[in-house]
Coordinates of C-alpha atoms in Angstrom, one line a residue:
M1 CA -11.9 -29.8 -26.1
N2 CA -10.8 -29.0 -29.7
S3 CA -7.2 -28.0 -30.7
T4 CA -8.0 -24.3 -30.8
E5 CA -9.4 -24.3 -27.2
T6 CA -6.4 -26.3 -26.1
A7 CA -4.0 -23.9 -27.7
E8 CA -5.8 -20.9 -26.1
R9 CA -5.8 -22.5 -22.6
S10 CA -2.1 -23.4 -22.9
S11 CA -1.2 -19.8 -23.9
H12 CA -3.1 -18.5 -20.9
L13 CA -1.0 -20.6 -18.6
V14 CA 2.3 -19.2 -20.0
C15 CA 3.8 -16.6 -17.7
D16 CA 4.7 -13.7 -19.9
P17 CA 7.0 -11.1 -18.2
E18 CA 5.6 -8.3 -20.4
E19 CA 2.1 -9.2 -19.2
L20 CA 3.2 -9.0 -15.6
R21 CA 4.8 -5.6 -16.3
S22 CA 1.4 -4.3 -17.4
L23 CA 0.1 -4.9 -13.8
F24 CA 0.7 -1.8 -11.6
L25 CA 2.2 -4.0 -8.9
F26 CA 5.1 -5.1 -11.1
E27 CA 5.5 -2.2 -13.5
K28 CA 8.8 -0.9 -12.0
L29 CA 10.5 -4.3 -11.9
T30 CA 13.5 -5.1 -14.2
D31 CA 13.5 -7.7 -16.9
E32 CA 15.6 -9.9 -14.7
Q33 CA 13.1 -9.6 -11.8
L34 CA 10.1 -10.3 -14.0
A35 CA 11.9 -13.3 -15.4
L36 CA 12.5 -14.5 -11.9
L37 CA 8.9 -14.0 -11.0
C38 CA 7.8 -16.1 -13.9
A39 CA 10.3 -18.8 -12.9
D40 CA 9.1 -18.9 -9.2
G41 CA 5.5 -18.3 -9.9
R42 CA 2.8 -19.7 -12.2
I43 CA -0.3 -18.8 -14.1
E44 CA -3.6 -20.4 -13.0
I45 CA -7.0 -20.3 -14.4
V46 CA -9.7 -20.5 -11.7
E47 CA -13.3 -21.4 -12.2
P48 CA -16.0 -19.6 -10.3
G49 CA -16.1 -20.6 -6.6
L50 CA -14.0 -20.5 -3.5
V51 CA -10.2 -19.9 -3.9
F52 CA -9.2 -19.8 -0.2
R53 CA -11.0 -19.6 3.1
E54 CA -10.5 -17.2 6.0
G55 CA -8.5 -18.8 8.8
D56 CA -6.7 -21.4 6.6
P57 CA -2.9 -21.3 6.4
A58 CA -1.9 -18.6 4.0
T59 CA 0.1 -20.5 1.3
C60 CA -0.2 -18.4 -1.8
F61 CA -0.1 -14.8 -3.0
Y62 CA -2.6 -14.1 -5.8
V63 CA -2.5 -11.3 -8.4
M64 CA -5.5 -11.1 -10.8
I65 CA -4.7 -10.7 -14.5
E66 CA -8.2 -10.9 -15.7
G67 CA -11.6 -11.8 -14.2
E68 CA -13.4 -10.8 -11.1
V69 CA -12.9 -11.5 -7.4
Q70 CA -15.0 -11.2 -4.3
L71 CA -13.4 -10.8 -0.8
T72 CA -15.4 -11.6 2.3
K73 CA -14.9 -11.5 6.1
L74 CA -16.7 -13.6 8.8
S75 CA -19.0 -11.5 11.0
G76 CA -21.3 -13.0 13.5
G77 CA -21.0 -16.4 11.9
A78 CA -21.9 -15.0 8.5
E79 CA -19.7 -14.0 5.5
I80 CA -19.8 -10.3 4.7
E81 CA -18.6 -9.0 1.4
T82 CA -15.9 -6.4 1.8
T83 CA -14.6 -6.1 -1.8
R84 CA -15.8 -7.0 -5.3
T85 CA -13.4 -6.0 -8.2
D86 CA -12.4 -6.7 -11.7
Y87 CA -9.4 -4.3 -11.5
R88 CA -6.3 -5.8 -13.2
G89 CA -3.5 -6.3 -10.7
A90 CA -5.8 -6.6 -7.6
Y91 CA -4.0 -8.9 -5.1
A92 CA -4.9 -11.0 -2.1
G93 CA -3.7 -13.9 0.0
A94 CA -0.4 -14.3 1.7
W95 CA 0.7 -10.6 1.3
T96 CA 2.2 -10.4 4.8
A97 CA 4.4 -13.5 4.2
Y98 CA 7.5 -11.2 4.3
L99 CA 6.9 -10.6 8.0
G100 CA 7.6 -14.3 8.7
D101 CA 6.5 -16.1 11.8
K102 CA 6.3 -12.8 13.8
V103 CA 2.7 -12.6 12.8
D104 CA -0.1 -15.1 12.3
Q105 CA 0.2 -16.4 8.7
N106 CA -3.4 -17.3 8.0
Y107 CA -5.7 -15.9 5.4
T108 CA -7.5 -12.9 7.0
G109 CA -10.5 -13.3 4.7
S110 CA -12.0 -15.5 2.0
M111 CA -11.6 -15.0 -1.7
Y112 CA -14.1 -16.2 -4.3
V113 CA -14.0 -15.9 -8.1
T114 CA -17.3 -14.8 -9.6
R115 CA -16.4 -15.7 -13.2
R116 CA -13.6 -17.6 -14.9
S117 CA -10.4 -15.7 -14.0
R118 CA -6.7 -15.8 -14.5
F119 CA -4.1 -15.2 -11.8
F120 CA -0.4 -15.0 -11.3
V121 CA 0.2 -17.2 -8.2
L122 CA 3.3 -17.1 -6.1
D123 CA 4.0 -19.4 -3.2
A124 CA 4.2 -17.6 0.2
G125 CA 7.8 -18.7 0.8
A126 CA 8.9 -17.5 -2.6
F127 CA 7.1 -14.2 -2.2
A128 CA 8.7 -13.6 1.2
Q129 CA 12.2 -14.4 -0.2
L130 CA 11.8 -12.1 -3.2
M131 CA 10.7 -9.2 -1.0
H132 CA 13.7 -9.6 1.3
D133 CA 16.1 -10.0 -1.7
W134 CA 14.7 -7.1 -3.8
F135 CA 13.4 -4.6 -1.3
P136 CA 15.3 -5.1 2.0
M137 CA 14.9 -1.4 3.0
A138 CA 11.2 -1.5 2.2
V139 CA 10.7 -4.7 4.2
H140 CA 12.5 -3.0 7.2
L141 CA 10.3 0.0 6.8
L142 CA 7.2 -2.1 6.6
E143 CA 8.2 -4.2 9.5
G144 CA 8.9 -1.1 11.5
A145 CA 5.6 0.5 10.6
F146 CA 3.6 -2.8 11.3
F147 CA 5.2 -3.7 14.6
G148 CA 5.7 -0.1 15.7
A149 CA 2.0 0.6 15.3
R150 CA 1.1 -2.7 17.0
K151 CA 3.5 -2.0 20.0
S152 CA 2.2 1.6 20.3
S153 CA -1.3 0.4 20.2
E154 CA -0.6 -2.2 22.9
R155 CA 1.1 0.3 25.2
I156 CA -1.6 2.9 24.8
A157 CA -4.2 0.2 25.3
E158 CA -2.4 -0.9 28.4
R159 CA -2.4 2.6 29.7
E160 CA -6.1 3.0 28.9
R161 CA -6.8 -0.2 30.8
L162 CA -4.8 1.1 33.8
L163 CA -6.7 4.4 33.6
A164 CA -10.0 2.6 33.4
L165 CA -8.9 0.3 36.3
G166 CA -8.1 3.4 38.4
S167 CA -11.4 5.0 37.7
L168 CA -13.2 1.7 38.5
S169 CA -11.2 1.3 41.7
A170 CA -12.1 4.8 42.8
G171 CA -15.7 4.1 42.1
L172 CA -15.6 0.8 43.9
T173 CA -13.9 2.5 46.9
H174 CA -16.6 5.1 47.0
E175 CA -19.3 2.5 46.8
L176 CA -17.7 0.4 49.6
N177 CA -17.1 3.4 51.8
N178 CA -20.8 4.2 52.0
P179 CA -22.1 0.9 53.5
A180 CA -18.9 0.5 55.5
A181 CA -19.4 4.0 57.1
A182 CA -23.1 3.1 57.7
A183 CA -22.1 -0.1 59.4
V184 CA -19.7 1.8 61.7
R185 CA -22.3 4.4 62.6
A186 CA -24.9 1.7 63.2
T187 CA -22.5 -0.3 65.4
S188 CA -21.8 2.8 67.5
G189 CA -25.5 3.6 67.9
L190 CA -26.2 -0.1 68.7
R191 CA -23.7 0.0 71.6
D192 CA -25.4 3.1 73.0
R193 CA -28.9 1.6 72.7
I194 CA -27.8 -1.6 74.4
A195 CA -26.3 0.4 77.3
G196 CA -29.5 2.3 77.6
M197 CA -31.5 -1.0 77.7
R198 CA -29.4 -2.2 80.5
H199 CA -30.0 1.0 82.4
K200 CA -33.7 1.0 81.9
L201 CA -33.9 -2.7 82.8
A202 CA -32.2 -1.9 86.1
M203 CA -34.7 0.9 86.8
M204 CA -37.6 -1.4 86.0
A205 CA -36.3 -4.1 88.3
Q206 CA -36.4 -1.5 91.1
G207 CA -40.1 -0.8 90.4
K208 CA -43.2 -2.5 91.7
F209 CA -43.7 -5.1 88.9
D210 CA -45.6 -8.2 89.6
T211 CA -44.5 -11.4 87.7
A212 CA -47.5 -11.4 85.3
S213 CA -46.9 -7.7 84.2
L214 CA -43.2 -8.4 83.7
Q215 CA -43.9 -11.5 81.6
V216 CA -46.4 -9.5 79.5
L217 CA -43.8 -6.7 79.0
V218 CA -41.2 -9.3 77.9
R219 CA -43.6 -10.7 75.4
L220 CA -44.3 -7.2 74.1
Q221 CA -40.6 -6.7 73.7
E222 CA -40.3 -9.9 71.6
E223 CA -43.3 -8.8 69.6
A224 CA -41.6 -5.4 69.0
A225 CA -38.5 -7.1 67.8
A226 CA -40.4 -9.4 65.5
Q227 CA -42.5 -6.6 64.1
V228 CA -39.5 -4.6 62.9
A229 CA -38.7 -7.3 60.3
K230 CA -42.1 -7.1 58.7
A231 CA -42.8 -3.4 59.0
P232 CA -44.9 -2.1 56.1
E233 CA -43.5 0.4 53.6
L234 CA -45.0 3.9 54.2
T235 CA -45.0 7.0 52.0
T236 CA -43.5 10.1 53.5
L237 CA -47.0 11.6 54.1
E238 CA -48.3 8.4 55.7
A239 CA -45.3 8.2 58.0
S240 CA -45.6 11.9 59.0
E241 CA -49.3 11.5 59.8
R242 CA -48.7 8.4 62.0
E243 CA -45.8 10.1 63.8
D244 CA -48.0 13.1 64.7
I245 CA -50.7 10.8 66.1
L246 CA -48.2 8.7 68.2
S247 CA -46.4 11.8 69.3
E248 CA -49.6 13.2 70.7
W249 CA -50.5 9.9 72.4
L250 CA -47.1 9.7 74.1
E251 CA -47.3 13.3 75.3
D252 CA -50.8 12.7 76.7
H253 CA -49.4 9.7 78.7
G254 CA -46.6 11.7 80.3
I255 CA -43.7 10.9 77.9
D256 CA -42.0 14.3 77.6
D257 CA -40.1 13.7 74.3
G258 CA -42.7 11.7 72.5
W259 CA -41.9 13.5 69.3
N260 CA -38.4 11.9 69.5
L261 CA -39.7 8.3 70.1
A262 CA -42.7 8.3 67.7
P263 CA -40.6 7.9 64.4
N264 CA -39.1 4.7 65.7
F265 CA -42.4 3.2 66.6
V266 CA -43.9 4.2 63.2
Q267 CA -40.8 2.8 61.3
A268 CA -41.4 -0.5 63.1
G269 CA -45.0 -0.6 62.1
F270 CA -46.7 0.1 65.5
D271 CA -49.8 2.3 66.1
V272 CA -51.8 3.7 69.0
D273 CA -53.6 0.4 69.6
W274 CA -50.4 -1.4 70.3
L275 CA -49.3 1.4 72.7
E276 CA -52.7 1.1 74.4
R277 CA -52.0 -2.5 75.1
V278 CA -48.7 -1.6 76.7
S279 CA -50.4 1.1 78.8
A280 CA -53.1 -1.4 79.9
T281 CA -50.4 -3.9 81.0
L282 CA -48.7 -1.3 83.1
E283 CA -51.7 0.8 84.3
D284 CA -51.1 -0.1 88.0
C285 CA -47.4 0.8 87.8
P286 CA -45.9 4.2 88.9
E287 CA -45.5 6.8 86.1
Q288 CA -41.7 6.5 86.2
V289 CA -41.9 2.8 85.6
F290 CA -44.3 3.3 82.7
Q291 CA -41.9 5.8 81.1
G292 CA -39.0 3.4 81.6
A293 CA -40.9 0.6 80.0
I294 CA -41.8 2.7 76.9
R295 CA -38.2 3.7 76.5
W296 CA -37.1 0.2 77.0
L297 CA -39.3 -0.9 74.2
N298 CA -38.0 2.0 72.1
Y299 CA -34.5 0.8 72.7
T300 CA -35.6 -2.7 71.6
I301 CA -37.0 -1.3 68.3
E302 CA -33.9 0.9 67.7
T303 CA -31.6 -2.0 68.3
E304 CA -33.5 -4.1 65.8
L305 CA -33.4 -1.3 63.2
L306 CA -29.7 -0.7 63.7
M307 CA -29.0 -4.5 63.4
N308 CA -31.0 -4.4 60.1
E309 CA -28.9 -1.5 59.0
I310 CA -25.7 -3.3 59.8
A311 CA -27.0 -6.4 58.0
D312 CA -28.0 -4.3 54.9
S313 CA -24.6 -2.6 54.9
T314 CA -22.5 -5.7 55.2
T315 CA -24.7 -7.4 52.5
R316 CA -24.0 -4.5 50.2
I317 CA -20.3 -4.8 50.9
S318 CA -20.4 -8.5 50.1
T319 CA -22.4 -7.9 47.0
L320 CA -19.9 -5.2 45.8
I321 CA -16.9 -7.6 46.4
G322 CA -18.7 -10.4 44.6
A323 CA -19.4 -8.1 41.6
A324 CA -15.7 -7.0 41.6
K325 CA -14.6 -10.6 41.6
Q326 CA -17.1 -11.4 38.8
Y327 CA -15.9 -8.4 36.8
S328 CA -12.2 -9.1 37.2
Q329 CA -12.7 -12.9 36.9
M330 CA -10.4 -13.3 39.9
D331 CA -9.2 -16.9 40.4
R332 CA -11.0 -18.1 37.3
A333 CA -9.8 -19.6 34.0
P334 CA -9.6 -17.1 31.2
F335 CA -11.9 -19.1 29.0
Q336 CA -15.3 -20.1 30.5
V337 CA -18.9 -20.8 29.7
V338 CA -20.9 -18.2 31.6
D339 CA -24.2 -16.5 31.9
I340 CA -23.8 -13.3 30.0
H341 CA -26.2 -11.5 32.3
E342 CA -23.8 -12.0 35.3
L343 CA -21.1 -10.2 33.3
L344 CA -23.4 -7.3 32.4
D345 CA -24.6 -6.9 36.0
S346 CA -21.1 -6.9 37.5
T347 CA -20.1 -4.3 35.0
L348 CA -23.1 -2.1 35.9
V349 CA -22.2 -2.4 39.6
M350 CA -18.6 -1.4 38.9
L351 CA -19.7 1.6 36.9
S352 CA -22.6 2.6 39.1
R353 CA -20.9 5.7 40.4
K354 CA -20.0 6.8 36.9
I355 CA -23.5 6.1 35.7
G356 CA -24.9 8.3 38.5
D357 CA -28.5 9.1 39.4
G358 CA -29.3 11.0 36.3
V359 CA -29.2 7.9 34.0
K360 CA -32.0 5.5 34.2
V361 CA -30.8 1.9 33.6
V362 CA -33.3 -0.4 31.9
K363 CA -32.6 -4.2 31.7
E364 CA -34.5 -6.2 29.1
Y365 CA -32.8 -9.6 29.6
D366 CA -33.8 -12.8 27.8
R367 CA -33.3 -15.2 30.7
T368 CA -33.7 -18.2 28.4
L369 CA -30.5 -17.3 26.7
P370 CA -28.0 -20.2 26.9
E371 CA -24.6 -19.7 28.5
V372 CA -21.9 -18.3 26.3
P373 CA -18.4 -19.7 25.7
C374 CA -16.1 -16.7 26.1
Y375 CA -13.1 -14.9 27.6
A376 CA -15.2 -13.4 30.4
A377 CA -12.8 -10.8 31.7
E378 CA -12.2 -9.4 28.2
L379 CA -16.0 -9.3 27.5
N380 CA -16.3 -7.2 30.6
Q381 CA -13.9 -4.8 29.1
V382 CA -16.2 -4.6 26.1
W383 CA -19.2 -3.9 28.2
T384 CA -17.2 -1.3 30.2
N385 CA -16.2 0.6 27.0
L386 CA -19.7 0.6 25.5
I387 CA -21.5 1.6 28.7
D388 CA -18.9 4.2 29.5
N389 CA -19.3 5.7 26.0
A390 CA -23.1 5.7 26.3
V391 CA -23.0 7.5 29.7
Y392 CA -20.6 10.0 28.3
A393 CA -22.7 10.6 25.2
M394 CA -25.8 11.3 27.4
N395 CA -23.8 13.7 29.6
G396 CA -25.1 12.0 32.7
Q397 CA -28.8 12.4 31.8
G398 CA -30.9 9.9 29.9
T399 CA -31.9 6.2 29.6
L400 CA -29.4 3.4 29.2
T401 CA -31.1 0.2 28.0
I402 CA -29.3 -3.2 28.0
R403 CA -31.1 -5.9 26.1
T404 CA -30.2 -9.5 25.4
R405 CA -31.7 -12.0 22.9
H406 CA -31.1 -15.2 21.0
E407 CA -30.5 -15.0 17.2
N408 CA -29.1 -17.5 14.7
D409 CA -27.1 -19.5 17.2
C410 CA -25.7 -16.3 18.7
A411 CA -26.2 -14.4 21.9
V412 CA -27.0 -10.8 21.1
V413 CA -26.4 -7.9 23.5
E414 CA -27.7 -4.5 22.7
I415 CA -26.6 -1.3 24.6
D416 CA -28.7 1.7 23.8
D417 CA -28.5 5.3 24.9
T418 CA -30.6 8.4 24.4
G419 CA -27.7 10.7 23.6
P420 CA -27.4 12.9 20.5
G421 CA -26.1 10.1 18.3
V422 CA -22.9 9.6 16.2
P423 CA -22.6 11.9 13.2
A424 CA -23.1 10.1 9.9
D425 CA -19.8 11.2 8.5
V426 CA -17.8 9.4 11.2
R427 CA -19.8 6.2 11.7
S428 CA -17.6 4.3 9.3
R429 CA -14.5 5.2 11.3
I430 CA -15.9 4.5 14.8
F431 CA -13.9 1.3 15.3
E432 CA -10.6 2.6 13.9
P433 CA -7.7 2.7 16.3
F434 CA -7.0 6.2 17.7
F435 CA -10.2 7.7 16.3
T436 CA -12.4 9.4 18.9
T437 CA -15.3 11.8 18.9
K438 CA -14.3 13.0 22.4
P439 CA -12.4 16.3 23.0
V440 CA -8.6 16.2 23.1
G441 CA -7.4 14.7 26.3
E442 CA -10.7 12.9 27.1
G443 CA -10.2 9.8 25.0
T444 CA -7.5 7.7 23.3
G445 CA -9.7 6.3 20.6
L446 CA -8.8 2.8 21.5
G447 CA -11.8 1.7 23.5
L448 CA -14.0 0.7 20.5
D449 CA -11.0 -0.7 18.6
I450 CA -10.2 -2.9 21.5
S451 CA -13.8 -3.9 21.8
F452 CA -13.9 -4.8 18.1
R453 CA -10.8 -6.9 18.3
I454 CA -12.1 -8.8 21.4
V455 CA -15.5 -9.5 19.8
V456 CA -14.6 -10.1 16.2
N457 CA -11.0 -11.5 16.3
K458 CA -11.1 -13.3 19.6
H459 CA -14.7 -14.5 19.8
H460 CA -15.5 -14.7 16.1
G461 CA -18.5 -12.5 16.7
D462 CA -19.6 -9.1 15.4
I463 CA -20.2 -5.6 16.7
R464 CA -22.2 -2.9 14.9
L465 CA -23.4 0.6 15.4
D466 CA -26.7 2.1 14.6
S467 CA -27.3 5.7 15.5
E468 CA -29.7 8.5 15.2
P469 CA -30.4 11.4 17.6
G470 CA -32.0 10.0 20.7
N471 CA -31.2 6.4 19.9
T472 CA -27.7 5.1 19.6
R473 CA -27.3 1.3 19.7
F474 CA -24.2 -0.9 19.8
T475 CA -25.1 -4.5 19.0
V476 CA -22.8 -7.4 19.8
W477 CA -23.2 -10.9 18.4
L478 CA -21.4 -13.8 20.3
P479 CA -21.5 -17.4 18.9
L480 CA -23.1 -19.9 21.3
H481 CA -20.9 -22.7 20.0
R482 CA -17.3 -23.0 20.9
P483 CA -15.0 -22.4 17.8
E484 CA -12.1 -24.8 17.6
D485 CA -9.4 -22.2 18.0
M486 CA -11.1 -20.8 21.1
A487 CA -11.5 -24.2 22.5
E488 CA -7.8 -25.0 22.0
S489 CA -6.6 -21.7 23.5
G490 CA -9.2 -22.1 26.3
D491 CA -8.0 -25.6 27.1
R492 CA -4.4 -24.4 27.2
S493 CA -5.3 -21.6 29.6
E494 CA -7.2 -24.0 31.8
A495 CA -4.2 -26.4 31.8
D496 CA -1.8 -23.6 32.6
A497 CA -4.1 -22.5 35.5
G498 CA -4.2 -26.1 36.7
D499 CA -0.4 -26.4 36.6
Q500 CA 0.0 -23.2 38.7
Q501 CA -2.3 -24.4 41.5

């Protein structure tokens, strides 16, 4: 380097108060304040490349004097450019240092220099002290605005979660009530049928049955019970035709209310041939005994059908409770490695009443997708917000498609709806807190903001919106690896959970 270049470089490293005054950030400072800035700060020439990386401790506040900077944010494991500027006075770095340890003091993005640039650099501690000394009122106002907005957001988010929980609880109660009521009805009916069987058995015992006929009848009863479990599925037309045929046969053989018995025999999968076998077995018995035997077999079939109904109802209740536990992550550590499809399915179960019959749910799951390290309960909140918004947008009529796939070491979840779409002029604001496209009183505008913070800030993933009429898609990327800060907080949560047991 020759003497001219050395002199030029040295002059560029001198902090000139008047040069600082030419930057919009410092133009209103006094001579004394500018002199103090120069004393506490320094001038640096930075060659093209990385200046600081997102997530690292925020140690310096940078103000560009000349050059060009590029600011980026991590999204789905990739760096996305957010700003590129050569504007004199552009600043970045530890600009929230004056808030102290009340907030996380790490760089919120990365900064690169695209060409040789010159900066005024101030250490974070010095910047915080100068702000408190020179602008105490401004610092108080900024603190109030920052923490007030955060507290307000947290309280409204808590209220929204409580409202969502209330809605989900009402839906779950409704879903549980149906199978529970069905089980109660079936139990009551079962008691009546068993009482009827005892009565008919007593009547049959008084008839003239020989041992061989009674043994055949008992075998037919066992056959009837077994047949119920493997009865074929019939269309409404097929069932109606078979009921007419059996009803006529029963009436022809002296059963007065055959029309009332025929549906049970058809539902169990029996036909005229089977009834002919029963008739042949009892052909030498009095008509009263024959009628009693037919009704006894009918009670057997009804009993099996009712027990199946009770089993189906209690299984449904158990499934709903299991889905509720999966959704709430009850008795589980906050940080887990889970099958993402289990979280999606439990959310669909919890929202089934809100989804309704008018929305067709299509699942296109990639079952080869590896398990995902995540805060499962919080991801369920994301799925709830996205699915709820999709159903609302479709006004209860349309197709909801949930798709999963593997992409670039990320698990990808897509939630599509066939609603009218999000207007182009508001798409860029869709993740802003308190912004909502719903009418006043129907949304707080925090659902997507909360979802964004859970996915991006807490899981280091990404969430994006693509929308056109008839096809609105939210896509969520979740890293399949376990970031270090997630691992540490997850380990702390698991240790805390272990200490409490």
